[in-house]
Tab-separated table of C-alpha atoms in Angstrom:
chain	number	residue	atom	x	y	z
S	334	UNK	CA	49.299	46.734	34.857
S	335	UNK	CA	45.809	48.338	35.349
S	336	UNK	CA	45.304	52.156	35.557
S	337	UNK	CA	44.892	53.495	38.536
S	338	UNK	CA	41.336	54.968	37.732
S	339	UNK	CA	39.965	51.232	37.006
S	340	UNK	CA	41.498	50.058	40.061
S	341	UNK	CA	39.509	52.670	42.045
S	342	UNK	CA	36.162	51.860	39.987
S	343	UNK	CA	36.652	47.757	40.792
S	344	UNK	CA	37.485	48.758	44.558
S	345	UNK	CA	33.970	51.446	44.521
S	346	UNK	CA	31.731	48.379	43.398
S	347	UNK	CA	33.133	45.993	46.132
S	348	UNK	CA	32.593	49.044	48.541
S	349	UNK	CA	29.023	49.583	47.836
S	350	UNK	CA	28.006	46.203	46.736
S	351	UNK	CA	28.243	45.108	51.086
S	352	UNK	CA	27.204	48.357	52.447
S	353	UNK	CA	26.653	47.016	55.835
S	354	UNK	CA	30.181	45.288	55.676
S	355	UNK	CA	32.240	48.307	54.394
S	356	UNK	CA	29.948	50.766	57.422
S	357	UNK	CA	31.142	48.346	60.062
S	358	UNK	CA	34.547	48.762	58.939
S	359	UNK	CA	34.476	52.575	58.379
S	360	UNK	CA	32.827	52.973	62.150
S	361	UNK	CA	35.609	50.997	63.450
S	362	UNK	CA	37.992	53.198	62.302
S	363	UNK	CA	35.495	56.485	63.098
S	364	UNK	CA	35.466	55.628	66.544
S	365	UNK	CA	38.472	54.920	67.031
S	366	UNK	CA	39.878	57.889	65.848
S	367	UNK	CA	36.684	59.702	67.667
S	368	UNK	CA	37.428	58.598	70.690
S	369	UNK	CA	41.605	59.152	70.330
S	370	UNK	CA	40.472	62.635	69.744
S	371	UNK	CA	38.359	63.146	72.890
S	372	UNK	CA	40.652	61.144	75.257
S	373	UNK	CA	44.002	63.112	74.065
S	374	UNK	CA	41.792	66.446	74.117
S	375	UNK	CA	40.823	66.359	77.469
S	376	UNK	CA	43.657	65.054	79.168
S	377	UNK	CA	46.138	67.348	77.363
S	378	UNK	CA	43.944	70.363	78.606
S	379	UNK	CA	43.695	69.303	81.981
S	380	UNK	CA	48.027	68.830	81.982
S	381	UNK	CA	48.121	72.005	80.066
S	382	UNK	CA	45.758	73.654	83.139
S	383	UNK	CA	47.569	72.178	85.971
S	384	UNK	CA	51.149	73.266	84.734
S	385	UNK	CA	49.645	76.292	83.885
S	386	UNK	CA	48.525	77.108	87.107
S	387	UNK	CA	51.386	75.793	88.611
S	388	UNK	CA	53.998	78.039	86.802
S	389	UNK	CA	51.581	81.049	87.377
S	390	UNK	CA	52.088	80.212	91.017
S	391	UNK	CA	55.342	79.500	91.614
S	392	UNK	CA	58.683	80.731	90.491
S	393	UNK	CA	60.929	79.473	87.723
S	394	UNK	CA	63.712	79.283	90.110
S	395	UNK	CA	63.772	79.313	94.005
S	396	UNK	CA	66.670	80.745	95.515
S	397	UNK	CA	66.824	80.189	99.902
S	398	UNK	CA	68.877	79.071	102.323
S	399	UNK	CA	68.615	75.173	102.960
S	400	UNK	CA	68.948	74.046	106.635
S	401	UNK	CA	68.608	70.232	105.764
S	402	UNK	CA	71.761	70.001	103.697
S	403	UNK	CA	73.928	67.493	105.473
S	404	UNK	CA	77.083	69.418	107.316
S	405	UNK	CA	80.183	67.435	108.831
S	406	UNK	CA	80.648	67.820	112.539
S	407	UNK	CA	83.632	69.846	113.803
S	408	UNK	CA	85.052	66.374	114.984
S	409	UNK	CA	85.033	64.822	111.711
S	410	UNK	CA	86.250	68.762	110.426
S	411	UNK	CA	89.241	67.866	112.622
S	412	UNK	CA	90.225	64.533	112.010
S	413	UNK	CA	89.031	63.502	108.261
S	414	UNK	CA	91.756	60.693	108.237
S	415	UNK	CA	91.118	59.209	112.037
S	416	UNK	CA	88.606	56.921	113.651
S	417	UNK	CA	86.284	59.762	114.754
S	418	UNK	CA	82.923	59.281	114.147
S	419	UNK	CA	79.720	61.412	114.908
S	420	UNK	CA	76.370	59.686	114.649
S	421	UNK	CA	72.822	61.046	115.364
S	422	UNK	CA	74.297	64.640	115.081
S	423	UNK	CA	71.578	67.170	116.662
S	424	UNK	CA	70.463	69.496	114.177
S	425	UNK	CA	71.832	73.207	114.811
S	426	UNK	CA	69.427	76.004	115.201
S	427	UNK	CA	70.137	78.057	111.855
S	428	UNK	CA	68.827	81.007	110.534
S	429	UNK	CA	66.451	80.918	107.550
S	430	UNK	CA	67.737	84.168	106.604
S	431	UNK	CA	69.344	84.696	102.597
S	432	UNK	CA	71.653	87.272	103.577
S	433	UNK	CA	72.233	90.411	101.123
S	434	UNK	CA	68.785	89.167	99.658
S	435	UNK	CA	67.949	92.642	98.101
S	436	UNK	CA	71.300	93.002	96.476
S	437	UNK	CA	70.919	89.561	95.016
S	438	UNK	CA	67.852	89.678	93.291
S	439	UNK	CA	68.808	93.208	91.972
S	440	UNK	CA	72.190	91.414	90.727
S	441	UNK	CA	69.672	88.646	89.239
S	442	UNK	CA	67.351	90.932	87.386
S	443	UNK	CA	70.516	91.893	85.493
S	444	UNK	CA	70.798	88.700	83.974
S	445	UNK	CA	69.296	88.278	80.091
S	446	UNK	CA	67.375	85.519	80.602
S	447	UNK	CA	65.742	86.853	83.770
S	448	UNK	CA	62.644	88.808	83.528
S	449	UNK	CA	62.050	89.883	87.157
S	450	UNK	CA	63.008	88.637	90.301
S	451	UNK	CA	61.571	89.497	94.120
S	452	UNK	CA	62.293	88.796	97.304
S	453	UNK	CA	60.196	86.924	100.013
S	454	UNK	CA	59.747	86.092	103.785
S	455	UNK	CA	57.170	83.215	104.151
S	456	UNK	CA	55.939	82.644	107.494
S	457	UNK	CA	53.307	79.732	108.723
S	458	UNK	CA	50.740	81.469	110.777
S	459	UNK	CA	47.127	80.965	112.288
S	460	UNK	CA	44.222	83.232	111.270
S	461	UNK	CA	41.802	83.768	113.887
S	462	UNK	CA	38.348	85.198	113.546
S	463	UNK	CA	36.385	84.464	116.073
S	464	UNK	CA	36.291	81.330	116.688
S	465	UNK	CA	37.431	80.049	114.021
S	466	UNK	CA	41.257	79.239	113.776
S	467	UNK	CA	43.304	78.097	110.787
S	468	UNK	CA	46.522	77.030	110.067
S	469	UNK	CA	48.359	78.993	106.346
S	470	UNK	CA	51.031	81.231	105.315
S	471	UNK	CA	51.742	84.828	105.597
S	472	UNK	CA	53.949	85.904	102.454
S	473	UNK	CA	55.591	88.935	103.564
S	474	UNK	CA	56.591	90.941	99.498
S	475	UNK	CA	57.255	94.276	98.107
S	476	UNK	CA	53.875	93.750	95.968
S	477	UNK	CA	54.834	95.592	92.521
S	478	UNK	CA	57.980	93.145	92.266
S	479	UNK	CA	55.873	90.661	92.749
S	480	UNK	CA	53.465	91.479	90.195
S	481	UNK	CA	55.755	91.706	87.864
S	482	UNK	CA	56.474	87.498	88.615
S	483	UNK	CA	53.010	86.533	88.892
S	484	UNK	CA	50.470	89.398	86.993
S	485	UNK	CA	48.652	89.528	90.746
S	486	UNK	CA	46.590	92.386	88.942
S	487	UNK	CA	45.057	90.046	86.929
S	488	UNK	CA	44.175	87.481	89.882
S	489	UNK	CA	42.558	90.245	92.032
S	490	UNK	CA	39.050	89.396	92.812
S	491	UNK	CA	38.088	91.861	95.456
S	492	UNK	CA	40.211	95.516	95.588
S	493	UNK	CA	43.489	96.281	94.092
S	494	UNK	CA	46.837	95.171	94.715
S	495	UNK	CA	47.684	98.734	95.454
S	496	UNK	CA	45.585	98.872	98.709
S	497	UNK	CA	48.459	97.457	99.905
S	498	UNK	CA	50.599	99.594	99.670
S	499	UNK	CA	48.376	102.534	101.037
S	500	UNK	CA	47.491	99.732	104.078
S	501	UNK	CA	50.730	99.039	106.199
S	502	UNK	CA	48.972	96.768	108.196
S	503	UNK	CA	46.959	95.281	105.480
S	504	UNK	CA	46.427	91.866	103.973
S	505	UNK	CA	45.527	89.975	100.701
S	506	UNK	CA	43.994	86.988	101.144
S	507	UNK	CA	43.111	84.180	98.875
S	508	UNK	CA	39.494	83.748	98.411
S	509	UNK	CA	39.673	80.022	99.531
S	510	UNK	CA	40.934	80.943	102.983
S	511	UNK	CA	38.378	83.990	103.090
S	512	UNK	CA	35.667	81.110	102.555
S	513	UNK	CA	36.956	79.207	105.338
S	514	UNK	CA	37.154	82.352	107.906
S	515	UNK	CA	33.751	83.748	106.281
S	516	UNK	CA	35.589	86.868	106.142
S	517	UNK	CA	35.207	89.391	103.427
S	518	UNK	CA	37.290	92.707	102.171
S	519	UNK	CA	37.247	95.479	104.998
S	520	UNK	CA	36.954	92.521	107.878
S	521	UNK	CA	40.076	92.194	110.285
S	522	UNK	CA	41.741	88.993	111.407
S	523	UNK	CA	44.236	88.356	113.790
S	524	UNK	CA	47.701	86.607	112.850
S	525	UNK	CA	49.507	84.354	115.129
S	526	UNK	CA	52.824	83.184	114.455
S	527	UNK	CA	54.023	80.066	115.865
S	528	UNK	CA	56.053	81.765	118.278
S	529	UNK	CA	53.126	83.279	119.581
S	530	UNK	CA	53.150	86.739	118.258
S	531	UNK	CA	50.451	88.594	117.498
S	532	UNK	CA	48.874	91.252	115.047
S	533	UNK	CA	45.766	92.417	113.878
S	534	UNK	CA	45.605	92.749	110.429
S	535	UNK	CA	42.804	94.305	107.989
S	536	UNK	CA	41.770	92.715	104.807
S	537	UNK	CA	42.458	94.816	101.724
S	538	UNK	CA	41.501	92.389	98.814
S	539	UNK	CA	41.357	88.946	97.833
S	540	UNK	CA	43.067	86.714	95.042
S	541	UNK	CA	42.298	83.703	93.067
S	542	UNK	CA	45.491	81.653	91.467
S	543	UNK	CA	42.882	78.994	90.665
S	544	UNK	CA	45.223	75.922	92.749
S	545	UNK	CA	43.521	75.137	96.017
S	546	UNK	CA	46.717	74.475	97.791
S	547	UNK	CA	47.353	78.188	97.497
S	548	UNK	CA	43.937	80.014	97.539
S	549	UNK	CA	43.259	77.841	100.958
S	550	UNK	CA	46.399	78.839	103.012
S	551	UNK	CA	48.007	81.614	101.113
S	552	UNK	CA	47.601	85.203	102.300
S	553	UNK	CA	49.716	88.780	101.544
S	554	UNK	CA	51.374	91.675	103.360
S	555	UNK	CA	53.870	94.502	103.231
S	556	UNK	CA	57.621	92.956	103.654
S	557	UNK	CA	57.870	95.314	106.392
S	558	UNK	CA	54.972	94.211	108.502
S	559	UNK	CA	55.826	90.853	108.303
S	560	UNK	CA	59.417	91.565	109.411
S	561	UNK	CA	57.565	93.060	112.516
S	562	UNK	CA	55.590	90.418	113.060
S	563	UNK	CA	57.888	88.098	113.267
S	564	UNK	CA	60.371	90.759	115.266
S	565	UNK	CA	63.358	90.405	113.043
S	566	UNK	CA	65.549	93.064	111.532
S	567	UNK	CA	64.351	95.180	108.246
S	568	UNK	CA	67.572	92.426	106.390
S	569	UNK	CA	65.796	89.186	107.598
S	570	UNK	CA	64.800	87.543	104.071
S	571	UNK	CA	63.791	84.049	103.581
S	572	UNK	CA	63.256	83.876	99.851
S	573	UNK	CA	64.386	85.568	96.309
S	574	UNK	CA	62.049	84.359	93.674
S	575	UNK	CA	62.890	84.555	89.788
S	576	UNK	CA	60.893	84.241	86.703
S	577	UNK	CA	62.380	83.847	83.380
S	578	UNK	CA	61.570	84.846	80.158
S	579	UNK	CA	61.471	81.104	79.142
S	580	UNK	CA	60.539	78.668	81.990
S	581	UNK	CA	62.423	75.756	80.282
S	582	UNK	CA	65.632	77.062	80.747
S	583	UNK	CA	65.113	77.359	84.554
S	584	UNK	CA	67.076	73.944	85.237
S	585	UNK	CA	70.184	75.192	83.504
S	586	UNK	CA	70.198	78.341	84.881
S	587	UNK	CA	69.930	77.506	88.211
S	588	UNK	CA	73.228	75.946	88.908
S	589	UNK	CA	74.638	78.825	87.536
S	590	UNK	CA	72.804	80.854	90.776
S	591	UNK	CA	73.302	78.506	92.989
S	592	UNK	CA	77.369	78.381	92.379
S	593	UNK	CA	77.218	82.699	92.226
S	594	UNK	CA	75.641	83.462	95.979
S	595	UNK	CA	76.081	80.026	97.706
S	596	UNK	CA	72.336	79.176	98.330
S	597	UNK	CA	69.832	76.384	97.467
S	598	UNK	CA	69.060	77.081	94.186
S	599	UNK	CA	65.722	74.929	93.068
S	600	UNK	CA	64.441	75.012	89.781
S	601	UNK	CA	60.554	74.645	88.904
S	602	UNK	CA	60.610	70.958	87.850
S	603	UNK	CA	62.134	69.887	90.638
S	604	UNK	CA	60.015	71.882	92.784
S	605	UNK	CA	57.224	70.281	91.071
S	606	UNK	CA	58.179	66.512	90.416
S	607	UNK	CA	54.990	64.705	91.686
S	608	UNK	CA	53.141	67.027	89.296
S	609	UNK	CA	55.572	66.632	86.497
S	610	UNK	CA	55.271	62.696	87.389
S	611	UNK	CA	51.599	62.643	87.217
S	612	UNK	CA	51.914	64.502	83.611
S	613	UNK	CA	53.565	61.929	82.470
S	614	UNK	CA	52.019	58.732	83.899
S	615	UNK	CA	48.376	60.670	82.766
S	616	UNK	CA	50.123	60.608	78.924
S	617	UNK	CA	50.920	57.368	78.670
S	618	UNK	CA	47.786	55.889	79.863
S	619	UNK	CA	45.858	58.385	77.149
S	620	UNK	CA	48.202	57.332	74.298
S	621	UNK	CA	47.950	53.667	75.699
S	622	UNK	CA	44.265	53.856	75.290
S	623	UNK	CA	43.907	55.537	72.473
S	624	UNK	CA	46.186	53.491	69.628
S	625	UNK	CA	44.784	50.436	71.158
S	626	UNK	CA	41.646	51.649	70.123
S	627	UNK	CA	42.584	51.939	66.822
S	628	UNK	CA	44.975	49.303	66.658
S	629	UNK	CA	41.162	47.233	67.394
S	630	UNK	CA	39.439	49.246	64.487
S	631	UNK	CA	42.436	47.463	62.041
S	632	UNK	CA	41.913	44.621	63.167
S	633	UNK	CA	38.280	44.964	62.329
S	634	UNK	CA	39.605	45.925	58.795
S	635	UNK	CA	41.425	43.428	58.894
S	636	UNK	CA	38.345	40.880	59.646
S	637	UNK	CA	36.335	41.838	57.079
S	638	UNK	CA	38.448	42.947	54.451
S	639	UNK	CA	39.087	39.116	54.860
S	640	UNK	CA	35.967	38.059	54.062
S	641	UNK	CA	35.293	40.302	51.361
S	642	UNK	CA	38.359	38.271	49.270
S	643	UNK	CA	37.463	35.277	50.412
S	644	UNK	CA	33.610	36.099	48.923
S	645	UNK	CA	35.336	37.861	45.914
S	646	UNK	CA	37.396	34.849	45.036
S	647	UNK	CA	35.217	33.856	41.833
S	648	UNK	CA	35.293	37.597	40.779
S	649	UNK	CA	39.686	37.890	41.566
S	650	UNK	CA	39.927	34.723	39.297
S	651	UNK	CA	37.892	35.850	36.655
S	652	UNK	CA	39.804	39.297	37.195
S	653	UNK	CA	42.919	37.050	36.474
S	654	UNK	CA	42.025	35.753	33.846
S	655	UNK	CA	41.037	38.616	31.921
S	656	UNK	CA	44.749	39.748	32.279
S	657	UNK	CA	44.597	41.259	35.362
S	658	UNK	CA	47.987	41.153	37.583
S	659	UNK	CA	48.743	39.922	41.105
S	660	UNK	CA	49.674	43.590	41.468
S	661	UNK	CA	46.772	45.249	39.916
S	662	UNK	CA	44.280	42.866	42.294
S	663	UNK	CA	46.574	44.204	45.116
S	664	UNK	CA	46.143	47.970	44.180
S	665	UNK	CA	42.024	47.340	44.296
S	666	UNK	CA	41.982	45.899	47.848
S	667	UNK	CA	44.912	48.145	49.608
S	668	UNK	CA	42.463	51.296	47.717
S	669	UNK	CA	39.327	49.940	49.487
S	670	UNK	CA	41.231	49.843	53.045
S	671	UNK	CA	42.427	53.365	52.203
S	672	UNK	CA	38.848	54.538	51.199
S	673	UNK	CA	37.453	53.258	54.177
S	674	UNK	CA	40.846	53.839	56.686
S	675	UNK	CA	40.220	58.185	55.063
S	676	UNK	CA	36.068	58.722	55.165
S	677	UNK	CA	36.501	56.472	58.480
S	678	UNK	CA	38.979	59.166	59.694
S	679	UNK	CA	37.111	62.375	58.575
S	680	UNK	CA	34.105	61.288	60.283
S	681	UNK	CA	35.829	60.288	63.730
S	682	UNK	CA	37.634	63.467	63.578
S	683	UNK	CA	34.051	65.183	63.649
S	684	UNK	CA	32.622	63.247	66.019
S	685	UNK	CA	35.941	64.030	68.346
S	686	UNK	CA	35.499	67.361	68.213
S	687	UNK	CA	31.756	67.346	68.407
S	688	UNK	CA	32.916	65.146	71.656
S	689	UNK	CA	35.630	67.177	72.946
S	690	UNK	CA	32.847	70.604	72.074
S	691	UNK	CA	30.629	68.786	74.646
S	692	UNK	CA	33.046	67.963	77.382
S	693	UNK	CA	34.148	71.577	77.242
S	694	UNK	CA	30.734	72.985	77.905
S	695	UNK	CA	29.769	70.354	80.742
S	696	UNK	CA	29.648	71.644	84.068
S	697	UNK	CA	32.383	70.853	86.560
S	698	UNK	CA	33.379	71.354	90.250
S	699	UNK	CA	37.024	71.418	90.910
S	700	UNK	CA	36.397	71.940	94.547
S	701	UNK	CA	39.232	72.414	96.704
S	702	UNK	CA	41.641	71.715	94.081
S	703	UNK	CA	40.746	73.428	91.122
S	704	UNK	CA	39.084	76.548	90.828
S	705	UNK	CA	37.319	75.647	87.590
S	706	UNK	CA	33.474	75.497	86.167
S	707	UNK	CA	34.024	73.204	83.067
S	708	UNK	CA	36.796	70.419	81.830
S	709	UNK	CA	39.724	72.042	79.845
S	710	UNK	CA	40.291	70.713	76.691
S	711	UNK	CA	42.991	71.359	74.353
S	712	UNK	CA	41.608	72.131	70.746
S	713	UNK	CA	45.303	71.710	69.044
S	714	UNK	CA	45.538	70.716	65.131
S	715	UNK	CA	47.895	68.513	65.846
S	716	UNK	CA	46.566	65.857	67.451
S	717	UNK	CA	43.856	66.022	64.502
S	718	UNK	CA	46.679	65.281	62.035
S	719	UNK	CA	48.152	62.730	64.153
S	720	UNK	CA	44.232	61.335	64.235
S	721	UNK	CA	43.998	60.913	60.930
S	722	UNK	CA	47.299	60.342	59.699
S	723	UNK	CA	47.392	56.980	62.365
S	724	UNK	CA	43.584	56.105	61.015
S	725	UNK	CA	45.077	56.268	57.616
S	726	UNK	CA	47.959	54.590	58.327
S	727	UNK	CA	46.407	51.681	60.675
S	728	UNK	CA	43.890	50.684	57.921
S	729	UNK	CA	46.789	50.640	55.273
S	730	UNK	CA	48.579	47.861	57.283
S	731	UNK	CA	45.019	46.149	57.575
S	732	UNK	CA	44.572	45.904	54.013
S	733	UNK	CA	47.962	44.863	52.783
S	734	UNK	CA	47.866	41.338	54.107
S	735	UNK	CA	44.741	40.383	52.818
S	736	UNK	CA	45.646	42.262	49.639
S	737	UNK	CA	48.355	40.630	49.283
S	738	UNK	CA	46.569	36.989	49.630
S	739	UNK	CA	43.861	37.675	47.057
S	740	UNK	CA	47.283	38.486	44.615
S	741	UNK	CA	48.362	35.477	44.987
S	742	UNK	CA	45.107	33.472	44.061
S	743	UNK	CA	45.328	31.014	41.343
S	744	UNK	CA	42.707	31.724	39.124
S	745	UNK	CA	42.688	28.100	37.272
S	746	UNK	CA	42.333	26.208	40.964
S	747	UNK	CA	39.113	28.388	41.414
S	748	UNK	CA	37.406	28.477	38.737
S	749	UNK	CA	37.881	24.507	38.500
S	750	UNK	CA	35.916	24.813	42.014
């Protein structure tokens, strides 16, 4: 058998010998790998942005009581084993209210895997400002807890979170909803509840969580002032919200609340399954894409790897003959796939990030979705190695079957032509 060194020499002059034929190959492979680079890039960033946003808006676990659960009748309570049945039961009028809310969440923060928990009384309301009238949600909070779960501080774009506190009858409102009402901080707007109370309440600040859904509807206030305004007791609680230290471990944890205080306990991925859903569904389409694209580029390889052996047949026999084994010829072809599956790779790992560098930079409009002014794309190593260790990998399986043809040549049938 050959040396390894000779094999590589034989396999250089073959290389550069069909320049255009080995370039074709090596740009299959480039883009392909350029383009696996761009696709994952982007649409990792834009899952990693959406989840984000998501947990930064929402709580790891949701803990309130849940009216829809299905409740037997009395009737059926009475007779489980008789012919009693109760169909198209009318809904009873129950209370929203989490009852001993404060001393739960101060219960919860005492657990190690908790970080901070606060409690909540969500209300759907309609701001009016002149004219204009529009339908959102009045979170009613002690603020600072509620920092502490969401880092408001940091979301502030107009005033202070602790104008709040100062302002009994103040508001925060998210700068989506401000846009709507063309209201600014210092304006007032009145809040209507669906019951039809009223109160005029002064804007103290304004927020951006970057998630339409909430910077459209979503508004602020003192616990207290919502308790008012929707005349119920200084108890009346709707909501205790919990964020843990690690967000993954919210769906084992919550059982564990929901079994200690007896109320809907709801985790953040099942809050969030269409969004988890569409995480997924986005992933497998990139992946889908992307190895098929370089799945292509072998098959390319493939093609004119091909050809090369079938040109190089006079050269393998005479190769042959000079003493040359099936295995040595084998080691010259599989090191010209490798050559050009490796340079291939480097270069469409440049031109991906040169691609994903561009994409990051290009202006976008998230509009009422997305507060955003350019694509995110995720920069990670990994999918880098995974680039080039596929490219690599692809162009190895591309070259071993032709390799393995022009090892089996007999060198007496062609040279007798």
């Amino acid at each position: 058998m050959t040396s390894l060194k000779l094999s590589v020499q034989i396999a250089w002059v073959h290389l550069v010998s069909k320049p255009k034929q080995t370039l074709i190959a090596m740009l299959g492979v480039t883009f392909g790998i350029g383009m696996f680079i761009a696709m994952v890039s982007m649409m990792t960033g834009l899952n990693d942005l959406t989840e984000s946003l998501a947990m930064t808006s929402s709580p790891d676990i949701r803990i309130y009581h849940d009216v829809t659960t299905e409740r037997k009748s009395i009737a059926e309570q009475l007779n489980p084993n008789g012919i009693t049945k109760v169909h198209h039961q009318k809904p009873k009028n129950e209370s929203l209210k989490v009852r001993g809310a404060v001393k739960i969440a101060e219960q919860i923060r005492k657990h190690p895997l908790v970080k901070g928990a606060s409690v909540l009384l969500n209300s759907q309301v309609f701001y009016n400002y002149g004219p204009v009238q529009l339908n959102g949600i009045i979170a009613g909070v002690d603020i600072l807890e509620e920092d502490k779960l969401f880092d408001l501080k940091s979301k502030m774009k107009e005033g202070q979170i602790e104008n709040l506190i100062t302002n009994q009858d103040g508001i925060l409102m998210g700068t989506g909803l401000a846009a709507k009402l063309s209201v600014r901080t210092g304006d007032r707007v009145v809040i209507t509840t669906p019951q039809g109370f009223t109160k005029t309440l002064k804007i103290v600040g304004l927020f951006q969580m970057g998630i339409g859904a909430v910077d459209n509807v979503k508004s602020y206030a003192n616990l207290g002032m919502v308790q008012t305004i929707l005349e119920k007791d200084k108890s009346y609680i709707t909501d205790v919200n919990v964020k843990l230290y690690d967000f993954k471990q919210a769906k084992a944890v919550a059982p564990e609340f929901q079994q200690a205080f007896g109320y809907k306990s709801e985790d953040w991925e099942t809050a969030n399954a269409t969004m988890l859903l569409g995480v997924i569904i986005r992933n497998i389409l990139t992946y889908s894409v992307a190895i098929t694209l370089l799945i292509v580029a072998g098959f390319g390889i493939y093609n004119i790897l091909s050809i090369t052996i079938h040109n190089k047949m006079k050269d393998i026999a005479i190769l042959k003959a000079m003493g040359f084994a099936g295995k040595d010829v084998k080691q010259i072809f599989m090191v010209q796939s490798l050559v050009i599956g490796f340079f291939g790779s480097l270069l469409g790992l440049l031109i991906g990030f040169v691609l994903s560098l561009v994409i990051s930079k290009a202006p976008f409009d998230g509009g009422d979705f997305l507060s955003i002014e350019h694509l995110p794309v995720n920069f990670s190593s990994t999918y880098y190695m995974i680039g080039i260790v596929f490219g690599i990998v692809t162009t190895a399986l591309a070259g071993y079957l032709p390799s393995r043809k022009a090892a089996n040549v007999d060198p007496i049938e062609i040279l007798r032509g």
